[in-house]
Structures are given as structure tokens and as C-alpha cells.
XYZ file of C-alpha atoms in Angstrom:
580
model
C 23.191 -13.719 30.662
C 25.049 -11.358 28.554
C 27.873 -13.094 27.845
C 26.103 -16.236 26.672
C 24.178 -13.403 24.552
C 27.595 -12.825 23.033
C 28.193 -16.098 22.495
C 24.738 -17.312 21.040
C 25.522 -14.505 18.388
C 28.567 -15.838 17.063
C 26.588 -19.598 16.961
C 24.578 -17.730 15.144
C 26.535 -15.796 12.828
C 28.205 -19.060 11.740
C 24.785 -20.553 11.047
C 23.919 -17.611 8.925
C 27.303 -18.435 6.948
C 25.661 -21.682 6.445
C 22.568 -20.138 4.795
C 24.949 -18.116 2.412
C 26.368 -21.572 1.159
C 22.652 -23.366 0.842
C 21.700 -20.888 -1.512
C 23.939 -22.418 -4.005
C 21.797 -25.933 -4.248
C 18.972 -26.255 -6.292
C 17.181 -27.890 -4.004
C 17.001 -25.140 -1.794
C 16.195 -22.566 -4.534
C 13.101 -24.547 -5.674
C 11.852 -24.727 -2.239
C 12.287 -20.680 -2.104
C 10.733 -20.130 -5.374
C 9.375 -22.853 -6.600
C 7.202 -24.952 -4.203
C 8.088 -27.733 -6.322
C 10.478 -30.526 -5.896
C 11.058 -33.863 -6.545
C 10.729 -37.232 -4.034
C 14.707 -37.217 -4.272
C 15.066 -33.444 -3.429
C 12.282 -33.452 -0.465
C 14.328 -36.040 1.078
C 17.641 -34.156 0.389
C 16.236 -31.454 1.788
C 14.430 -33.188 5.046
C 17.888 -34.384 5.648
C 19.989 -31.788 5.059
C 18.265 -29.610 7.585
C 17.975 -32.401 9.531
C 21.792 -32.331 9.582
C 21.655 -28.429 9.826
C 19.630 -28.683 13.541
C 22.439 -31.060 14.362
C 24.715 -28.954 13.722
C 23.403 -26.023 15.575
C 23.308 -28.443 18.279
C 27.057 -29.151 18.342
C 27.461 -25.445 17.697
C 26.162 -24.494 20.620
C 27.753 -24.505 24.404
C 26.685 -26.525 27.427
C 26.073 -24.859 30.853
C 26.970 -26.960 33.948
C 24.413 -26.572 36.524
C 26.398 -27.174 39.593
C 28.864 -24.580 38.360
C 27.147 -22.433 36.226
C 29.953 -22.441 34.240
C 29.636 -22.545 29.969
C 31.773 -24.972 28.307
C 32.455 -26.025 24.424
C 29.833 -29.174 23.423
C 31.198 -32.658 23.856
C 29.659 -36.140 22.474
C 27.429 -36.361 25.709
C 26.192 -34.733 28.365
C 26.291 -35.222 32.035
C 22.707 -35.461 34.193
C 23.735 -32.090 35.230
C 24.234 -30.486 31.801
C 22.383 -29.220 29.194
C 22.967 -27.080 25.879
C 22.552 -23.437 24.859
C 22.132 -23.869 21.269
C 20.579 -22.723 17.383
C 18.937 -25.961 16.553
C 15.605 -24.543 16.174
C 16.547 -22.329 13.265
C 17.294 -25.048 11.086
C 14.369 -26.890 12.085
C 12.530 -23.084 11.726
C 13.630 -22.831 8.201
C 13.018 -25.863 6.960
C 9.087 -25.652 8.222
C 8.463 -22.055 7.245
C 10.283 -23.251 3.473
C 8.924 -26.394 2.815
C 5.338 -26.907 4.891
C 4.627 -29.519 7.534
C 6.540 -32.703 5.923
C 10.403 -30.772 5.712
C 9.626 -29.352 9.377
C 8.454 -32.796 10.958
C 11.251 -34.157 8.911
C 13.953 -31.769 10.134
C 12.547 -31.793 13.365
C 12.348 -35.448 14.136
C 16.130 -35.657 13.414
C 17.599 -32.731 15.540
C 15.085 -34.035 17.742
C 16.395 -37.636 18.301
C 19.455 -36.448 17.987
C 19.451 -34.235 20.992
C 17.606 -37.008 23.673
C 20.874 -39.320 22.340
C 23.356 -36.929 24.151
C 21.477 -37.489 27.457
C 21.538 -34.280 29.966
C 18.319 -33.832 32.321
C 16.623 -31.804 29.663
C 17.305 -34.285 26.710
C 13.285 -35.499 26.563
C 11.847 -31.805 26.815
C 14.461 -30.448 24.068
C 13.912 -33.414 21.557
C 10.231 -33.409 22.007
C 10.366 -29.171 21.826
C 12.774 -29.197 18.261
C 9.968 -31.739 16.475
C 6.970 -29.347 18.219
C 9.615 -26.472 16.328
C 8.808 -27.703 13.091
C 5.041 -28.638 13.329
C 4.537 -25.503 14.313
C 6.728 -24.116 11.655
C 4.810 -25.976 9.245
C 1.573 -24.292 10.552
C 3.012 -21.311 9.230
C 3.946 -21.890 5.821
C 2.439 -20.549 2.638
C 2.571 -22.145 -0.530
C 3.532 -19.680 -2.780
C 4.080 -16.378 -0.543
C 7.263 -15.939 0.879
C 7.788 -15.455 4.625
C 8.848 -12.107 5.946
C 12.162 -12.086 8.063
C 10.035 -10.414 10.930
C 7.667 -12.980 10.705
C 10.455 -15.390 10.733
C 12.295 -13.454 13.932
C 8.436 -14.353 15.655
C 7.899 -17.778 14.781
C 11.735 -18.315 15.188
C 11.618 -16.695 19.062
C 8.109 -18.285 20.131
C 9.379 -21.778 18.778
C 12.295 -20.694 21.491
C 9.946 -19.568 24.178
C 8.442 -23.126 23.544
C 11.083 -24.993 24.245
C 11.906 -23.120 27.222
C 8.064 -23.899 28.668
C 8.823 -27.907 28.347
C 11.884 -27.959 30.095
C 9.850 -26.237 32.889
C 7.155 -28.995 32.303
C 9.089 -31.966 31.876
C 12.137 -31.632 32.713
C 12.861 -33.033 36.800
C 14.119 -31.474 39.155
C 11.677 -28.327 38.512
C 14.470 -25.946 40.423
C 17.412 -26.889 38.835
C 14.865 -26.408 35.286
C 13.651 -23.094 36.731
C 17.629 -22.272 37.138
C 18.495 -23.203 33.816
C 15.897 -21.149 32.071
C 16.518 -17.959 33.587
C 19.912 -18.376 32.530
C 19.346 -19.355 28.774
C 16.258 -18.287 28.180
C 16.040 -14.907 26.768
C 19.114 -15.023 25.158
C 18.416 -18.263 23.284
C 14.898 -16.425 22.458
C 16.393 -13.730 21.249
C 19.482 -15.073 19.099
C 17.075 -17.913 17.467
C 14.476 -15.858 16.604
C 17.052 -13.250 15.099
C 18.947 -16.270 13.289
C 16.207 -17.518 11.629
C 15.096 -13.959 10.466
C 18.101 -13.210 9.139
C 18.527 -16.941 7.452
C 15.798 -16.234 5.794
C 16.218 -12.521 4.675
C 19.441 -13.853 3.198
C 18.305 -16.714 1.491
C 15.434 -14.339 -0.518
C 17.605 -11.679 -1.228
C 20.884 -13.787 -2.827
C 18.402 -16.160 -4.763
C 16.425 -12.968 -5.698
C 20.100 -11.421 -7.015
C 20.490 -14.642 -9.070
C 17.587 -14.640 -10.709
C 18.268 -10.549 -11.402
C 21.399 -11.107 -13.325
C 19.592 -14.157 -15.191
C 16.734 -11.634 -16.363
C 19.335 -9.422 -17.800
C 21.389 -12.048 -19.480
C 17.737 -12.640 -20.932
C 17.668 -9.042 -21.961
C 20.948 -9.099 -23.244
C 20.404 -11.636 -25.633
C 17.108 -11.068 -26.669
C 18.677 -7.408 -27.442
C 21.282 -9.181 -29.582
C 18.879 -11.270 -31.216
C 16.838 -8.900 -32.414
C 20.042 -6.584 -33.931
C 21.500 -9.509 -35.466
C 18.724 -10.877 -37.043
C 18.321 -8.343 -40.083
C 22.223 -9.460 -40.683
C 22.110 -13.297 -40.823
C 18.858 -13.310 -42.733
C 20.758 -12.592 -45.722
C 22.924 -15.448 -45.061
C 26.907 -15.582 -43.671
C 29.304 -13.447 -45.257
C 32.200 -11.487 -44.835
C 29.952 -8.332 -44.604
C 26.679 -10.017 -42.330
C 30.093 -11.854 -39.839
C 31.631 -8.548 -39.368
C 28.258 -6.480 -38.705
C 27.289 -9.490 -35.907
C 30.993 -9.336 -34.212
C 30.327 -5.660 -33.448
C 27.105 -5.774 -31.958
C 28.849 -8.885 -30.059
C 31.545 -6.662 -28.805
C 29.654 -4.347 -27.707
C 27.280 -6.153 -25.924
C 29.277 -8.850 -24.012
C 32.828 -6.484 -23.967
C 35.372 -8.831 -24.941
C 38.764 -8.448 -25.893
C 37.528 -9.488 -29.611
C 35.263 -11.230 -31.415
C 35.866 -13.204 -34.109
C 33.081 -15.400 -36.518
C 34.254 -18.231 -39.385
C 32.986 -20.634 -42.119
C 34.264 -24.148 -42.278
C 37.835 -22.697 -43.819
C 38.454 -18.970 -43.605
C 38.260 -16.226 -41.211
C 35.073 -14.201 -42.208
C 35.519 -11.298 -39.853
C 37.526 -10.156 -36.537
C 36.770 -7.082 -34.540
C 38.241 -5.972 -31.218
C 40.945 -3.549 -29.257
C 43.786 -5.317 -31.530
C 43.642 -4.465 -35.378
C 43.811 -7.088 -37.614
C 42.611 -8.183 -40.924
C 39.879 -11.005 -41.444
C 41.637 -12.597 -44.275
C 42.956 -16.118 -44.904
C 42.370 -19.258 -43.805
C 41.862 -20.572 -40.154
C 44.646 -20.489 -38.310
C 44.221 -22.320 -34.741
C 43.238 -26.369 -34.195
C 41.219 -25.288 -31.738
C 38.671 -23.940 -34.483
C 39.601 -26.929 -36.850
C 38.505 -29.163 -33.515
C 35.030 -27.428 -33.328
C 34.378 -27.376 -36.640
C 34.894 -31.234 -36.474
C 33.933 -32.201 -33.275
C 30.901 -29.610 -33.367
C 31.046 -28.895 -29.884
C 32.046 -25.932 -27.514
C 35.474 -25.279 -25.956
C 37.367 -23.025 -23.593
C 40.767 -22.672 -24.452
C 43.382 -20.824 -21.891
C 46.427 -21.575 -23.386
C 46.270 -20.292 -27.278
C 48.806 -21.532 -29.851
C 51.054 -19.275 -30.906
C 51.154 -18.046 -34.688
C 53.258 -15.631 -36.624
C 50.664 -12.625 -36.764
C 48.068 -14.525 -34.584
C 45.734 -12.614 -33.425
C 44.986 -15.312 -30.665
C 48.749 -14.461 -29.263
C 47.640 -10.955 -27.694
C 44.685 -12.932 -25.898
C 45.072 -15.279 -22.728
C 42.066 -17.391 -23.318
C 39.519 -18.006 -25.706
C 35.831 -19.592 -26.426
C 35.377 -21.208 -29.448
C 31.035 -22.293 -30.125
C 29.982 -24.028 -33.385
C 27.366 -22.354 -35.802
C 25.186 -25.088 -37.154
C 22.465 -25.351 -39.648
C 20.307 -28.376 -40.008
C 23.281 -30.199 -37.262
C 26.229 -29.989 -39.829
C 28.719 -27.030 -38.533
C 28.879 -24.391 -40.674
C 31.350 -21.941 -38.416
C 32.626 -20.978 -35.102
C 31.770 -17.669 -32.985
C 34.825 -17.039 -31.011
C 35.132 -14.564 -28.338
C 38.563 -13.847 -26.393
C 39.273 -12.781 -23.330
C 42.768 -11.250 -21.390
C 42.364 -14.754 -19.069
C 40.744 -17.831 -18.228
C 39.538 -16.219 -14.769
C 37.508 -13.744 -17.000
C 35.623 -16.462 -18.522
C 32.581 -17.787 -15.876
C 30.116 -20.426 -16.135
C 27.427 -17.542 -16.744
C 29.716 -16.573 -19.549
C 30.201 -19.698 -20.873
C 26.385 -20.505 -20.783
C 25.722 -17.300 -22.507
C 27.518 -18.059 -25.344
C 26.543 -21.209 -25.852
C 23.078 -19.710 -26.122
C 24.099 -17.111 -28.517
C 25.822 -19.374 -30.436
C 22.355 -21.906 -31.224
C 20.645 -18.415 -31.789
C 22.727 -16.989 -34.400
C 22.523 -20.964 -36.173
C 18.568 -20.554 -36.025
C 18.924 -17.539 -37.401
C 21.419 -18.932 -39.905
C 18.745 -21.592 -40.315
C 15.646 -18.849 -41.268
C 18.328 -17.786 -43.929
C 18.354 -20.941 -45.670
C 14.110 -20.588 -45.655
C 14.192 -17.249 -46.853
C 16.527 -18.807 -49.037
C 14.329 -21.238 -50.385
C 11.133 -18.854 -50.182
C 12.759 -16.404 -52.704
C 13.640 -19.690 -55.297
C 10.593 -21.053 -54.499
C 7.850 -21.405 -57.706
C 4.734 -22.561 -56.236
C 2.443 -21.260 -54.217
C 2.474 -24.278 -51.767
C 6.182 -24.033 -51.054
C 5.823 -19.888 -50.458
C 2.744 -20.475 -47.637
C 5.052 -22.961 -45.838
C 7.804 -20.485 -45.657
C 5.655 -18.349 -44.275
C 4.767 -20.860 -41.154
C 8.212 -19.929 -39.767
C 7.209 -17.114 -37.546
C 9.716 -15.016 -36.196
C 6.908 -14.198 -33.220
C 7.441 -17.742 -32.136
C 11.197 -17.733 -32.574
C 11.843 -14.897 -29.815
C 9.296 -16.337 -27.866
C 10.595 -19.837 -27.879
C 14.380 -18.403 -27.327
C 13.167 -16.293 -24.814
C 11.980 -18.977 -22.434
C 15.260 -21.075 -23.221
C 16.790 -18.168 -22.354
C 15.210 -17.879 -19.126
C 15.681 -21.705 -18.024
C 19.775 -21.526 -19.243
C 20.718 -20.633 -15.272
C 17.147 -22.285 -13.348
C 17.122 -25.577 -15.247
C 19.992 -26.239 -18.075
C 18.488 -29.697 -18.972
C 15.371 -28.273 -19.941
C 17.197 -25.894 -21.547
C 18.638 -27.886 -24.123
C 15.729 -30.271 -24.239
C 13.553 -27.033 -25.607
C 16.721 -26.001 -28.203
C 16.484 -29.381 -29.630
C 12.694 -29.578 -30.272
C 12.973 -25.885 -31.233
C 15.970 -26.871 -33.932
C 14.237 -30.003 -34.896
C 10.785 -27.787 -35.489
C 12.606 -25.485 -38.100
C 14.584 -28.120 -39.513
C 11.449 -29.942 -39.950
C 9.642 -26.687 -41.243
C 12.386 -26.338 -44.196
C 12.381 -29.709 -44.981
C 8.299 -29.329 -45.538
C 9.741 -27.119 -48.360
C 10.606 -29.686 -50.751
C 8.965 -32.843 -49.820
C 5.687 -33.791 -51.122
C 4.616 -36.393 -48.651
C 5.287 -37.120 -45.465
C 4.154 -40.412 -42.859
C 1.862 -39.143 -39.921
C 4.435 -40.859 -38.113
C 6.851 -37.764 -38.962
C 4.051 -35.254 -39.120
C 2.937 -35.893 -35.312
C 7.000 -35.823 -34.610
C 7.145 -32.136 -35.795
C 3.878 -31.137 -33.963
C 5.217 -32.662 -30.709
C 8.336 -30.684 -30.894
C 6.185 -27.693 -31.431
C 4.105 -28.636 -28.083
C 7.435 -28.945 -26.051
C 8.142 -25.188 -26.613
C 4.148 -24.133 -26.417
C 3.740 -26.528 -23.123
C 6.990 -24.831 -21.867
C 5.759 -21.139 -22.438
C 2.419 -21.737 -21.301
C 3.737 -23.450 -17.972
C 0.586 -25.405 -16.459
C -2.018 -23.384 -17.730
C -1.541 -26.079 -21.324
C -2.885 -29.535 -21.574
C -2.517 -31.788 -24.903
C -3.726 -34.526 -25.301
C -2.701 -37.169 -28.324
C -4.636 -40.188 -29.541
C -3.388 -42.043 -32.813
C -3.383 -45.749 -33.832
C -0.159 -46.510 -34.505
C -1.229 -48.989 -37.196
C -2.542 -45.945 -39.418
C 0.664 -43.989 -38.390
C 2.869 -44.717 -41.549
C -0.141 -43.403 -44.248
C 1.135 -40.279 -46.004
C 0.170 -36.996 -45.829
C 1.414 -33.064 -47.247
C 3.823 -31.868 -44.937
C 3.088 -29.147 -42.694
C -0.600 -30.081 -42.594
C -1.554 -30.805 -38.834
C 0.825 -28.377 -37.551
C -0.719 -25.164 -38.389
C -4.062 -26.756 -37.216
C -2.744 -27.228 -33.765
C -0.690 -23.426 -33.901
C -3.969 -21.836 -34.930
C -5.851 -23.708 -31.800
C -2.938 -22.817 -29.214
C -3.180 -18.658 -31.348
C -6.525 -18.078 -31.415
C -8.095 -20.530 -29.568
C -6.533 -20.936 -26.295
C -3.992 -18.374 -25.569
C -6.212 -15.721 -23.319
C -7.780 -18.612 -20.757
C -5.946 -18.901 -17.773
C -6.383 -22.327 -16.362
C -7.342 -25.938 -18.000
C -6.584 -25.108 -21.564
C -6.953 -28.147 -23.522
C -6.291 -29.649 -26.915
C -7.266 -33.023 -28.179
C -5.348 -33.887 -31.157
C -7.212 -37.582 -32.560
C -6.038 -39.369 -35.541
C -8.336 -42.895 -36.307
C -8.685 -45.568 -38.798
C -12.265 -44.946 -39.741
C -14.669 -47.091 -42.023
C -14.376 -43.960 -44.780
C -10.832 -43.274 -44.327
C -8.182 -41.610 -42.192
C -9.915 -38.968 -39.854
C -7.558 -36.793 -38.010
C -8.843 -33.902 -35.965
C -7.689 -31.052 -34.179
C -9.981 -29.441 -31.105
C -9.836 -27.076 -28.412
C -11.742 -25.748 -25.508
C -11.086 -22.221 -26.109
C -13.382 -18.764 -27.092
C -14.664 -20.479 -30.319
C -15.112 -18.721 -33.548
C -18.007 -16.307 -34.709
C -20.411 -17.348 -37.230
C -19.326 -14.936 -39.608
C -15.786 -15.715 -39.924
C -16.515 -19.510 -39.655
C -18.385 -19.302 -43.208
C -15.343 -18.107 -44.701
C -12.518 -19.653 -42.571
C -10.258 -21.972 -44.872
C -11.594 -21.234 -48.076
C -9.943 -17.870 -48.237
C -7.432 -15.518 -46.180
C -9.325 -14.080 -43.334
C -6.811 -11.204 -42.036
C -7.073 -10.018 -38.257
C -5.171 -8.448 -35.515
C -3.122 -11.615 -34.641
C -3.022 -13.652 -38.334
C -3.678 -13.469 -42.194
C -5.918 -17.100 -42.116
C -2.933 -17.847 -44.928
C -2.436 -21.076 -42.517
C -5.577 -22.453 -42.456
C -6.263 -21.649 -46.323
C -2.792 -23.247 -47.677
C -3.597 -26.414 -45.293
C -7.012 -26.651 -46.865
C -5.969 -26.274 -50.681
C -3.080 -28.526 -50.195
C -5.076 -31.283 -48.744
C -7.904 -30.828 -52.129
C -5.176 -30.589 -54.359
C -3.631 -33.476 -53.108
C -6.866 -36.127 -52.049
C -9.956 -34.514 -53.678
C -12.918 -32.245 -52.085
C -14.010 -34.738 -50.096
C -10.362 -34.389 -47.809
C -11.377 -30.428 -47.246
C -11.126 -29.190 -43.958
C -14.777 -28.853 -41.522
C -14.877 -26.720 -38.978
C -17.372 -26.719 -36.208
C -16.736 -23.882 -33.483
C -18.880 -22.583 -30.928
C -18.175 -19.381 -29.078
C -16.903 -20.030 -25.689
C -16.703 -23.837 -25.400
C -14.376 -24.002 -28.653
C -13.602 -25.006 -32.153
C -13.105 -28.346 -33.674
C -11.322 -28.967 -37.195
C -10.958 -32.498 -38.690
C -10.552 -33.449 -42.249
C -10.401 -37.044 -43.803
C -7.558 -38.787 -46.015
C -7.832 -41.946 -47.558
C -6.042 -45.061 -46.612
C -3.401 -47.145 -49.030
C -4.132 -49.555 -50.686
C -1.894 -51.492 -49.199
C -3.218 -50.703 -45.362
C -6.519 -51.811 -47.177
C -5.043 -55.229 -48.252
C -3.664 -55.745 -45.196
C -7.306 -55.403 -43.748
């Protein structure tokens, strides 16, 4: 019994080698974290530890029951063998991760499995693995992780199981009886111990990735907010060379380096060198032009290059409103020192320093700007909701690139849109409900599932014109003041219909309402509080008088607690009024 004690712990220890490796899918990461996964990963994953009992199974060694004599697996069994193996842990796992469906799933293929290699125990061991993962299944918790001591009991009675149906079913009862007091307790103890440990690993690496993604998230949040008081004023000799040091000293590379479309504007690192001239590598020339990243290990050699003392380099575009404006380039001794984490990071850094490039160009425009219109849209650009929206990018850069980059483009196409509001006087509803859905990406993506919008427009209305900038702020000030503090079923209904008297669009919420007080007053001047100045509401107002007449003003109905509605008219073209 010892010996096959030994031996089950080696099974094991190559199973546990196994879990090191899972770690690595996503699949298996949602399932630890996440609860959530598609129809194509459930199956993946059904199957995979389907594949996983197997492999246990083949893993394990078959005892001879005339001989009592253990013996590496082969393709089939005799009437007189049968298996000391780990197949429950897989089966375990998969249950305690994943609920009833991924243990039933699991379970039915180790199970089958097992009764196809014959032996006299082949119906009691395939009927015991799919019992493994129903009971498994009993056992799961959405949304609480399983302890590994829980694990080592489930793990161990799911053994002890099995080892009371071969005394059940299999025939002859002695030759059962035999075979369980050989195998029994030490195929109790290494399962149960297997799947406790499978599981202690899988928490505990998953739990270290998601550590070093929080402090990449600190790290650039960190940098973002000791850049930004540089780029604000714009990209310069003086603003590149500030950024490259707080750059170096954050991230530690061999240099960093920042240009415009033609001319170094700044390089600081170990190797002293000037930031004069023009740019000197094809490699920048190619991002510049192609306006995408790259990883260079092999740097051209230059007379005086500074790129000569480095072994590898990565080169990341600085855009404003999509044209490239510059490259951020960070060297490194090697390739090898540049990792996907690395990589990703600077990618990141590289569309926040072009934001920030971007709020330049408004504060730009605020500070030439001669009208009173143009100054409250500048002041729509809140830097609140910049960190906020990088900071959830920043969280999903490691978890979920594609969303990622889905959020960076409506975030880039918001501001974009925001500066553009600057100078034009009208815009379609079409484009206005655009830049409001961009905004909702990043809102729906910070607020998770506790956010529900809901959109209703006839698209025949949806080309009518109407000041830029208008709805949005309507919709921020519900999500602000409205919503934010409710926990669950947080709605807002944004309507816009072709009405006898015009163009109604509204804007409503179900959140804690508005007092009387403040209502009276709300729009028709700045109300300042703890979270806002009212300046949104009151420019959105004036604009739409200004532009349509008293009748377009904004009305406001709001009751404390069940929420606020705001809707204002416009009236339609003439030429929507021919065509009717």
C-alpha cells in the first residue's frame, strides 16, 4: 500500500504540473474569477477536463489481481485488471470551478472513457467519475472561491465513492473487496490531496497575475497624472524632455527618447547625448508613416547613434485626432528584456500621452476661444472622466485586450468629437447620438452591470440638425448626479421622436431625483455643488434658445427618489416637412 502511495504521488505531482499550464488560458481564468463564459469556452472547458480525467486515467497504473503486481497502463485491460488512477481530480475541478454542467460534462467523458478499456471494475468506475462531478457540482459557489481543504474533502469523499461502487457493483465481491484494500486509501488520499493542491495553485498564480496587472495600473495612472501638467502645454523640446524622465524613472529603461514628425525633441538615459537634429532611424520614419507600434532588436547603425549602444528598441506613435504627431521610444540592452506586459504597457502609455496631447489642442482652443459657447464646451472635457476612463482600460489591457482597445477608440473618438464641438455650429442627431454612444461604452464599462441604457430614435428624424454637444451633457449629468450611488438596475432612457410640434428628444433616469429647490433654478443659471458647477446644463439650455427660440428651452421634471426627466423640443426642416 505504500508503495502505490509513492507512486499515486508522482501521478499526482504531474497532474498538478498540468494545473500550472491551465492557468495560462483564459478560459480557465474566467471560470476562476469570473463565473462568466461564453457557449464556445463552456464547451472548451467541458472538454478539456474531459480530456484532463483521461489523462489521469492513462497516468495512472493497473494492478493485476491474480498477481498483485502494479504495472504501467496499456490501451485495455484484462477481466482481471483494473487501474489506480487521478481521474477524479480533473473531473473534481472542473465541478467545484464551473457548477453542475462542466462536472457532468467532464465526468461523462472520463467516465465513458474508462468502461471502454474493459477490466471487471470498468461499469462501477465510469458510473463513480460522472457521480464525481455531480457531486462536485453540488458543491460549487457562484462567486466564492473554494478552499483547498474543502477541495482535499470533496476531492477524497468523491474517492471514497468510487471505492463503495466497486464494492457494489463490481462481481466477484472478493476479488472487489481485494482490490479496495489495496487501492483504496491511497487513491483517497492522493486524489483528495491533488485536487486541493490543483486548486490552491490555480487561485494563487491567477491571483499573482492579476497583482502585477493592478500595479501596471498604478504605474500608469502614477505617470499619467505627472505627465499631464507637461503635455497640457503642448509638445516641445522642454514638455518631451520633462515626460522622458518621469518615463525613465518609472519603467527603468536604458533610455527614453520622444519625437515630432521630423526632429528629435528630447533623449534621456544612462548614455549622454544631445536631442538635436533630425530623426535618424527608419524605424521612426516607419511609425510615423505607418502609425503603428514596433519592436525592433536589431537597430541600424549610425555615426553617433544613440540607438548603437542599445540592443533593442520600441518605437509607439503619438497621435492627435488619428494623424501621428511623434513617436515615444524606449530602449532596452535586448530583445529578451522586452515582454508582452512591456509591450502592452507602452502601447497604453503611448494612447495616454496622445489624449493628453489631444486636451492640449482644447486648452488650445479654449484660450483662443471668443465666445462664451465655445469656452463652456471646453469645459465638458473633464479630466475626472479621463483617469477614470484610462483607468478601466488600464485594468482590461492584461484580462481582456479587445475590450481594451474597443474602450480607447470610443474614448479617442469622444474627445475628438468634444473638440470638434468647438468650432462647428450644427451638427445631425445622427452624429450627436454617435458621440453620446461612445460616451456610454466607457460609462457602461465602468459601471459593469449595475448600467442599463436604453436608446429609441426614428431614424427618419436622425439627419435634423442640432448645436453640438447638446444631448451629451444631458445624459453625463443623469449618469453624475442621477444614477451613480444606486447599486443595481440603473437605467436611462434616452428618446428622440418626430412629434406633431416638432423634434422632442428627452433624456430620463431612474435615479435620487432632484429637490424642489434646485429644480426652480436648474438650467437657467449655474447651480454649484459638491460634484458640479450646473455650467453643463446652463450652456446646453442657452445654446438651444439662442439657436431655436424659448420655446426649444430645456423642462425638467424630477422627483426625489424615482428620478428626473429632461426633454426639450427642436423644430423640424423644412425640407423633412415637405417630404411629409
Amino acid at each position: 500500500m505504500f508503495d502505490l502511495l509513492i507512486i499515486m504521488f508522482e501521478r499526482v505531482g504531474m497532474i498538478i504540473a498540468v494545473a500550472f499550464i491551465l492557468t495560462r488560458f483564459r478560459f480557465f481564468q474566467n471560470m476562476v474569477h469570473q463565473d462568466l463564459l461564453d457557449r464556445r469556452q463552456e464547451m472548451t472547458a467541458i472538454l478539456f477536463f474531459g480530456l484532463f480525467g483521461i489523462f489521469g486515467t492513462y497516468f495512472g497504473v493497473a494492478l493485476d489481481m491474480q498477481t498483485l503486481h502494479f504495472k504501467n497502463m496499456s490501451l485495455e485491460l484484462t477481466t482481471d485488471e483494473a487501474i489506480a488512477n487521478s481521474r477524479v481530480i480533473g473531473v473534481v475541478v472542473a465541478g467545484l470551478l464551473g457548477g453542475y454542467r462542466f462536472g457532468i460534462g467532464a465526468g461523462l467523458i472520463a467516465g465513458i472513457h474508462r468502461m471502454s478499456l474493459g477490466g471487471f471494475t470498468a461499469i462501477s468506475c465510469g458510473i463513480s467519475t460522472i457521480i464525481s462531478g455531480i457531486l462536485a457540482g453540488y458543491f460549487y459557489k457562484k462567486g466564492k472561491h473554494t478552499s483547498p481543504f474543502t477541495a482535499f474533502l470533496i476531492g477524497a469523499f468523491a474517492e471514497t465513492v468510487q471505492m463503495l461502487l466497486i464494492l457494489l457493483l463490481a462481481d466477484p465481491f472478493p476479488k472487489a473487496l481485494a482490490l479496495v484494500q489495496a487501492i483504496g486509501l491511497p487513491m483517497i488520499l492522493a486524489n483528495g490531496i491533488g485536487t486541493a493542491l490543483f486548486i490552491l495553485i490555480a487561485y494563487n498564480v491567477i491571483s499573482d497575475q492579476e497583482k502585477v496587472t493592478a500595479l501596471q495600473a498604478q504605474k500608469t495612472l502614477r505617470i499619467a497624472d505627472q505627465t499631464l501638467g507637461y503635455l497640457r502645454t503642448g509638445m516641445n523640446k522642454k514638455t518631451a524632455s520633462a515626460v522622458c524622465k518621469i518615463l525613465l524613472d518609472e519603467l527603468g529603461p536604458g533610455a527614453v527618447a520622444m519625437t515630432d514628425k521630423t526632429d528629435i525633441l528630447a533623449f534621456v538615459g544612462n548614455e549622454k547625448g544631445d536631442a538635436n537634429g533630425p530623426i535618424q532611424t527608419d524605424i521612426t520614419r516607419q511609425v510615423i508613416q505607418n502609425g503603428e507600434l514596433i519592436v525592433a532588436d536589431q537597430l541600424e547603425q549610425h555615426n553617433n547613434s544613440r540607438s548603437s549602444k542599445f540592443g533593442a528598441v520600441v518605437v509607439a506613435p503619438l497621435k492627435t485626432r488619428n494623424e501621428t504627431v511623434g513617436t515615444l521610444k524606449l530602449y532596452y540592452p535586448s530583445r529578451k528584456a522586452i515582454t508582452d506586459v512591456t509591450t502592452e504597457l507602452i502601447a497604453g502609455l503611448a494612447e495616454l500621452l496622445s489624449n493628453q496631447l489631444e486636451i492640449a489642442e482644447a486648452d488650445h482652443a479654449y484660450q483662443l476661444a471668443k465666445e462664451a459657447e465655445i469656452q463652456a464646451l471646453q469645459a465638458q472635457i473633464s479630466p475626472h472622466f479621463l483617469f477614470n476612463s484610462m483607468n478601466i482600460i488600464i485594468s482590461l489591457i492584461r484580462t481582456n485586450p479587445d475590450e481594451a482597445r474597443k474602450l480607447l477608440s470610443s474614448l479617442s473618438y469622444f474627445l475628438r468629437q468634444n473638440l470638434e464641438g468647438t468650432t462647428a455650429k450644427m451638427v445631425t442627431l445622427q452624429q450627436e447620438l454617435t458621440h453620446v454612444e461612445a460616451y456610454l461604452q466607457i460609462e457602461e464599462a465602468r459601471f459593469i452591470d449595475k448600467l442599463k441604457v436604453c436608446i429609441d430614435a426614428d431614424p427618419s428624424i436622425m439627419q435634423e440638425k442640432i448645436p453640438p454637444l447638446t444631448l451629451q451633457p444631458l445624459v453625463e449629468n443623469a449618469i453624475t448626479h442621477g444614477i451613480k450611488d444606486m447599486d443595481h438596475n440603473s437605467i436611462v432612457h434616452i428618446a428622440i421622436e418626430d412629434t406633431v410640434n416638432g423634434i422632442c428628444i428627452t433624456v430620463e433616469d431612474n435615479g435620487k431625483g432632484i429637490e424642489q429647490e434646485r429644480l426652480n433654478i436648474l438650467g437657467t443659471e449655474q447651480v454649484y455643488s459638491e460634484k458640479g458647477t450646473g455650467l453643463g446644463l446652463f450652456n446646453v439650455n442657452r445654446r438651444l434658445i439662442m439657436s431655436f427660440g424659448t420655446e426649444s428651452g430645456l423642462a425638467i421634471v424630477s422627483v426625489p427618489n424615482e428620478g428626473t426627466r429632461i426633454s426639450f423640443r427642436i423644430p423640424k426642416s423644412e425640407v423633412s416637412m415637405q417630404n411629409e
